[in-house]
Amino acid sequence: MAQVTLKGNPVQVKGELPKAGAQAPAFSLVAGDLSDKSLKDFAGKRKVLNIFPSVDTPTCATSVRKFNAQANDLANTVVLCISADLPFAQARFCGAEGLENVKNLSTLRGVEFLQNYGVAIADGPLAGLAARAVVVLDEQDKVLHAELVGEIANEPNYEAALAVLK
């Protein structure tokens, strides 16, 4: 079990973040049309998994905006924004912000994703949600980069995540 903080307070996180060089765990999450989307649905593309608690928080919203701005410059890459938000809330946020370069996925029917990717917040006020993390995968779903952000209220290291795709 890893430990991160939320505004300086310790928070336990279950599971183990996949390490660089490892094969990414399979997953099934919920897309905006309520269909199930799996890792296989993005086969042959590089993937940036932007994982966070909720798009309704300032830091999470910022990460979606920043990855959206970078997405067009990333060849053969899809940015997947993964949170516990319902697909309706994810679509409402992206629609209001004019964000069209990211794909939202919900853990609504995919809670096993949280533990399989080492981001399951186990205690504190955000228990049951995802800790903030970024996992970058190549076309064969090998992990190129993984960061579990030590302070949930902080943004991920965008430069480090995107550098492995250049």
PDB file of C-alpha atoms in Angstrom:
ATOM      1  CA  MET A   1       0.000   0.000   0.000  1.00  0.00           C
ATOM      2  CA  ALA A   2       1.358   3.403  -0.983  1.00  0.00           C
ATOM      3  CA  GLN A   3       0.842   6.622   0.878  1.00  0.00           C
ATOM      4  CA  VAL A   4       0.135  10.049  -0.565  1.00  0.00           C
ATOM      5  CA  THR A   5      -1.237  13.169   1.061  1.00  0.00           C
ATOM      6  CA  LEU A   6      -4.336  15.294   0.655  1.00  0.00           C
ATOM      7  CA  LYS A   7      -3.535  18.868   1.693  1.00  0.00           C
ATOM      8  CA  GLY A   8      -0.742  17.474   3.851  1.00  0.00           C
ATOM      9  CA  ASN A   9      -2.794  14.753   5.539  1.00  0.00           C
ATOM     10  CA  PRO A  10      -1.698  11.134   4.944  1.00  0.00           C
ATOM     11  CA  VAL A  11      -3.915   9.008   2.689  1.00  0.00           C
ATOM     12  CA  GLN A  12      -3.433   5.280   2.043  1.00  0.00           C
ATOM     13  CA  VAL A  13      -3.641   4.053  -1.548  1.00  0.00           C
ATOM     14  CA  LYS A  14      -4.313   0.374  -2.354  1.00  0.00           C
ATOM     15  CA  GLY A  15      -2.754  -1.530  -5.205  1.00  0.00           C
ATOM     16  CA  GLU A  16       0.514  -1.004  -7.022  1.00  0.00           C
ATOM     17  CA  LEU A  17       1.100   1.544  -9.756  1.00  0.00           C
ATOM     18  CA  PRO A  18       2.390  -0.252 -12.864  1.00  0.00           C
ATOM     19  CA  LYS A  19       6.119   0.303 -13.335  1.00  0.00           C
ATOM     20  CA  ALA A  20       7.934   1.359 -16.512  1.00  0.00           C
ATOM     21  CA  GLY A  21       8.541  -1.704 -18.681  1.00  0.00           C
ATOM     22  CA  ALA A  22       5.594  -3.665 -17.258  1.00  0.00           C
ATOM     23  CA  GLN A  23       2.553  -4.741 -19.248  1.00  0.00           C
ATOM     24  CA  ALA A  24      -0.428  -2.550 -18.346  1.00  0.00           C
ATOM     25  CA  PRO A  25      -3.324  -4.332 -16.650  1.00  0.00           C
ATOM     26  CA  ALA A  26      -6.427  -4.799 -18.786  1.00  0.00           C
ATOM     27  CA  PHE A  27      -9.418  -2.670 -17.855  1.00  0.00           C
ATOM     28  CA  SER A  28     -13.044  -2.006 -18.688  1.00  0.00           C
ATOM     29  CA  LEU A  29     -14.409   1.464 -17.965  1.00  0.00           C
ATOM     30  CA  VAL A  30     -17.522   3.400 -18.966  1.00  0.00           C
ATOM     31  CA  ALA A  31     -17.494   5.803 -21.928  1.00  0.00           C
ATOM     32  CA  GLY A  32     -19.673   8.865 -22.461  1.00  0.00           C
ATOM     33  CA  ASP A  33     -22.350   6.837 -24.283  1.00  0.00           C
ATOM     34  CA  LEU A  34     -22.468   4.400 -21.304  1.00  0.00           C
ATOM     35  CA  SER A  35     -20.764   1.670 -23.322  1.00  0.00           C
ATOM     36  CA  ASP A  36     -17.912  -0.343 -21.847  1.00  0.00           C
ATOM     37  CA  LYS A  37     -14.482   0.564 -23.186  1.00  0.00           C
ATOM     38  CA  SER A  38     -11.501  -1.673 -22.631  1.00  0.00           C
ATOM     39  CA  LEU A  39      -7.805  -1.163 -23.085  1.00  0.00           C
ATOM     40  CA  LYS A  40      -8.155  -3.297 -26.245  1.00  0.00           C
ATOM     41  CA  ASP A  41     -10.428  -0.630 -27.757  1.00  0.00           C
ATOM     42  CA  PHE A  42      -7.365   1.619 -28.022  1.00  0.00           C
ATOM     43  CA  ALA A  43      -5.063  -1.056 -29.496  1.00  0.00           C
ATOM     44  CA  GLY A  44      -2.286   0.219 -31.726  1.00  0.00           C
ATOM     45  CA  LYS A  45      -2.310   3.678 -30.155  1.00  0.00           C
ATOM     46  CA  ARG A  46      -0.112   5.164 -27.478  1.00  0.00           C
ATOM     47  CA  LYS A  47      -2.144   6.053 -24.417  1.00  0.00           C
ATOM     48  CA  VAL A  48      -1.874   8.721 -21.728  1.00  0.00           C
ATOM     49  CA  LEU A  49      -3.993   7.700 -18.732  1.00  0.00           C
ATOM     50  CA  ASN A  50      -4.763  10.888 -16.804  1.00  0.00           C
ATOM     51  CA  ILE A  51      -6.216   9.463 -13.582  1.00  0.00           C
ATOM     52  CA  PHE A  52      -7.792  11.711 -10.931  1.00  0.00           C
ATOM     53  CA  PRO A  53     -10.539  11.873  -8.262  1.00  0.00           C
ATOM     54  CA  SER A  54     -13.133  14.173  -9.901  1.00  0.00           C
ATOM     55  CA  VAL A  55     -13.303  16.688 -12.718  1.00  0.00           C
ATOM     56  CA  ASP A  56     -15.247  18.911 -10.291  1.00  0.00           C
ATOM     57  CA  THR A  57     -12.060  19.895  -8.448  1.00  0.00           C
ATOM     58  CA  PRO A  58      -9.729  22.654  -9.671  1.00  0.00           C
ATOM     59  CA  THR A  59      -6.565  20.545 -10.030  1.00  0.00           C
ATOM     60  CA  CYS A  60      -8.366  17.739 -11.854  1.00  0.00           C
ATOM     61  CA  ALA A  61      -9.998  20.217 -14.236  1.00  0.00           C
ATOM     62  CA  THR A  62      -6.602  21.806 -14.902  1.00  0.00           C
ATOM     63  CA  SER A  63      -5.036  18.447 -15.762  1.00  0.00           C
ATOM     64  CA  VAL A  64      -7.807  17.706 -18.276  1.00  0.00           C
ATOM     65  CA  ARG A  65      -7.331  21.145 -19.876  1.00  0.00           C
ATOM     66  CA  LYS A  66      -3.541  20.785 -20.072  1.00  0.00           C
ATOM     67  CA  PHE A  67      -3.593  17.288 -21.562  1.00  0.00           C
ATOM     68  CA  ASN A  68      -6.329  18.389 -23.994  1.00  0.00           C
ATOM     69  CA  ALA A  69      -4.074  21.227 -25.176  1.00  0.00           C
ATOM     70  CA  GLN A  70      -1.182  18.802 -25.793  1.00  0.00           C
ATOM     71  CA  ALA A  71      -3.170  15.947 -27.346  1.00  0.00           C
ATOM     72  CA  ASN A  72      -3.114  17.187 -30.953  1.00  0.00           C
ATOM     73  CA  ASP A  73       0.687  17.359 -30.893  1.00  0.00           C
ATOM     74  CA  LEU A  74       1.037  13.684 -29.909  1.00  0.00           C
ATOM     75  CA  ALA A  75       1.191  11.364 -32.915  1.00  0.00           C
ATOM     76  CA  ASN A  76      -0.885   8.177 -32.707  1.00  0.00           C
ATOM     77  CA  THR A  77      -1.805   8.948 -29.091  1.00  0.00           C
ATOM     78  CA  VAL A  78      -5.090   9.039 -27.206  1.00  0.00           C
ATOM     79  CA  VAL A  79      -5.481  10.851 -23.876  1.00  0.00           C
ATOM     80  CA  LEU A  80      -7.853   9.011 -21.549  1.00  0.00           C
ATOM     81  CA  CYS A  81      -9.137  11.036 -18.587  1.00  0.00           C
ATOM     82  CA  ILE A  82     -10.237   8.548 -15.936  1.00  0.00           C
ATOM     83  CA  SER A  83     -12.263   9.446 -12.851  1.00  0.00           C
ATOM     84  CA  ALA A  84     -15.246   8.341 -10.777  1.00  0.00           C
ATOM     85  CA  ASP A  85     -17.389  11.077 -12.309  1.00  0.00           C
ATOM     86  CA  LEU A  86     -20.469   9.891 -14.121  1.00  0.00           C
ATOM     87  CA  PRO A  87     -20.117  10.081 -17.908  1.00  0.00           C
ATOM     88  CA  PHE A  88     -22.773  12.830 -17.929  1.00  0.00           C
ATOM     89  CA  ALA A  89     -20.663  15.074 -15.661  1.00  0.00           C
ATOM     90  CA  GLN A  90     -17.522  14.368 -17.685  1.00  0.00           C
ATOM     91  CA  ALA A  91     -19.332  15.294 -20.922  1.00  0.00           C
ATOM     92  CA  ARG A  92     -20.846  18.421 -19.370  1.00  0.00           C
ATOM     93  CA  PHE A  93     -17.408  19.619 -18.200  1.00  0.00           C
ATOM     94  CA  CYS A  94     -15.674  18.976 -21.528  1.00  0.00           C
ATOM     95  CA  GLY A  95     -18.588  20.491 -23.460  1.00  0.00           C
ATOM     96  CA  ALA A  96     -18.607  23.654 -21.355  1.00  0.00           C
ATOM     97  CA  GLU A  97     -14.816  23.946 -21.709  1.00  0.00           C
ATOM     98  CA  GLY A  98     -14.735  23.100 -25.432  1.00  0.00           C
ATOM     99  CA  LEU A  99     -12.375  20.175 -24.797  1.00  0.00           C
ATOM    100  CA  GLU A 100     -12.477  17.729 -27.702  1.00  0.00           C
ATOM    101  CA  ASN A 101      -9.016  16.141 -27.712  1.00  0.00           C
ATOM    102  CA  VAL A 102      -9.420  13.866 -24.688  1.00  0.00           C
ATOM    103  CA  LYS A 103     -11.627  10.857 -24.076  1.00  0.00           C
ATOM    104  CA  ASN A 104     -13.341  10.527 -20.707  1.00  0.00           C
ATOM    105  CA  LEU A 105     -13.784   7.198 -18.980  1.00  0.00           C
ATOM    106  CA  SER A 106     -15.599   6.556 -15.716  1.00  0.00           C
ATOM    107  CA  THR A 107     -14.865   3.951 -13.061  1.00  0.00           C
ATOM    108  CA  LEU A 108     -18.661   3.635 -12.649  1.00  0.00           C
ATOM    109  CA  ARG A 109     -18.574  -0.090 -13.564  1.00  0.00           C
ATOM    110  CA  GLY A 110     -14.815  -0.509 -13.410  1.00  0.00           C
ATOM    111  CA  VAL A 111     -13.822  -0.087  -9.782  1.00  0.00           C
ATOM    112  CA  GLU A 112     -11.257  -2.907 -10.109  1.00  0.00           C
ATOM    113  CA  PHE A 113      -9.258  -0.448 -12.244  1.00  0.00           C
ATOM    114  CA  LEU A 114      -8.482   1.534  -9.090  1.00  0.00           C
ATOM    115  CA  GLN A 115      -6.660  -1.291  -7.338  1.00  0.00           C
ATOM    116  CA  ASN A 116      -5.174  -2.803 -10.520  1.00  0.00           C
ATOM    117  CA  TYR A 117      -3.544   0.555 -11.293  1.00  0.00           C
ATOM    118  CA  GLY A 118      -2.556   1.297  -7.688  1.00  0.00           C
ATOM    119  CA  VAL A 119      -4.728   4.393  -7.312  1.00  0.00           C
ATOM    120  CA  ALA A 120      -7.528   3.210  -4.967  1.00  0.00           C
ATOM    121  CA  ILE A 121      -7.823   5.750  -2.147  1.00  0.00           C
ATOM    122  CA  ALA A 122      -8.454   3.590   0.918  1.00  0.00           C
ATOM    123  CA  ASP A 123      -9.154   6.160   3.640  1.00  0.00           C
ATOM    124  CA  GLY A 124      -9.846   9.802   4.303  1.00  0.00           C
ATOM    125  CA  PRO A 125     -12.510  12.020   2.755  1.00  0.00           C
ATOM    126  CA  LEU A 126     -11.818  10.788  -0.808  1.00  0.00           C
ATOM    127  CA  ALA A 127     -11.974   7.054   0.031  1.00  0.00           C
ATOM    128  CA  GLY A 128     -13.315   5.129  -2.956  1.00  0.00           C
ATOM    129  CA  LEU A 129     -11.996   7.582  -5.534  1.00  0.00           C
ATOM    130  CA  ALA A 130      -8.795   7.504  -7.575  1.00  0.00           C
ATOM    131  CA  ALA A 131      -5.593   9.119  -6.414  1.00  0.00           C
ATOM    132  CA  ARG A 132      -3.955  11.423  -8.951  1.00  0.00           C
ATOM    133  CA  ALA A 133      -1.659   9.562 -11.334  1.00  0.00           C
ATOM    134  CA  VAL A 134      -0.454   9.512 -14.911  1.00  0.00           C
ATOM    135  CA  VAL A 135       0.434   6.293 -16.725  1.00  0.00           C
ATOM    136  CA  VAL A 136       1.748   6.416 -20.297  1.00  0.00           C
ATOM    137  CA  LEU A 137       1.552   3.301 -22.484  1.00  0.00           C
ATOM    138  CA  ASP A 138       3.052   2.436 -25.855  1.00  0.00           C
ATOM    139  CA  GLU A 139       1.136   0.837 -28.739  1.00  0.00           C
ATOM    140  CA  GLN A 140       1.539  -2.630 -27.161  1.00  0.00           C
ATOM    141  CA  ASP A 141       0.367  -1.433 -23.706  1.00  0.00           C
ATOM    142  CA  LYS A 142       3.823  -1.474 -22.145  1.00  0.00           C
ATOM    143  CA  VAL A 143       4.253   1.174 -19.475  1.00  0.00           C
ATOM    144  CA  LEU A 144       6.594   3.965 -20.587  1.00  0.00           C
ATOM    145  CA  HIS A 145       6.016   6.281 -17.617  1.00  0.00           C
ATOM    146  CA  ALA A 146       4.096   6.128 -14.349  1.00  0.00           C
ATOM    147  CA  GLU A 147       3.633   8.777 -11.673  1.00  0.00           C
ATOM    148  CA  LEU A 148       1.541   8.564  -8.531  1.00  0.00           C
ATOM    149  CA  VAL A 149       1.365  12.223  -7.499  1.00  0.00           C
ATOM    150  CA  GLY A 150       2.506  12.495  -3.870  1.00  0.00           C
ATOM    151  CA  GLU A 151       0.075  15.280  -2.975  1.00  0.00           C
ATOM    152  CA  ILE A 152      -3.398  14.768  -4.461  1.00  0.00           C
ATOM    153  CA  ALA A 153      -3.979  18.537  -4.635  1.00  0.00           C
ATOM    154  CA  ASN A 154      -0.889  18.970  -6.879  1.00  0.00           C
ATOM    155  CA  GLU A 155      -0.738  18.629 -10.654  1.00  0.00           C
ATOM    156  CA  PRO A 156       1.191  15.766 -12.253  1.00  0.00           C
ATOM    157  CA  ASN A 157       4.531  16.281 -13.989  1.00  0.00           C
ATOM    158  CA  TYR A 158       3.192  16.884 -17.502  1.00  0.00           C
ATOM    159  CA  GLU A 159       6.636  17.322 -19.024  1.00  0.00           C
ATOM    160  CA  ALA A 160       7.914  13.969 -17.757  1.00  0.00           C
ATOM    161  CA  ALA A 161       4.774  12.168 -18.931  1.00  0.00           C
ATOM    162  CA  LEU A 162       4.838  13.668 -22.404  1.00  0.00           C
ATOM    163  CA  ALA A 163       8.625  13.428 -22.867  1.00  0.00           C
ATOM    164  CA  VAL A 164       8.403   9.629 -23.293  1.00  0.00           C
ATOM    165  CA  LEU A 165       6.151  10.177 -26.332  1.00  0.00           C
ATOM    166  CA  LYS A 166       8.511  12.426 -28.275  1.00  0.00           C
TER     167      LYS A 166
END
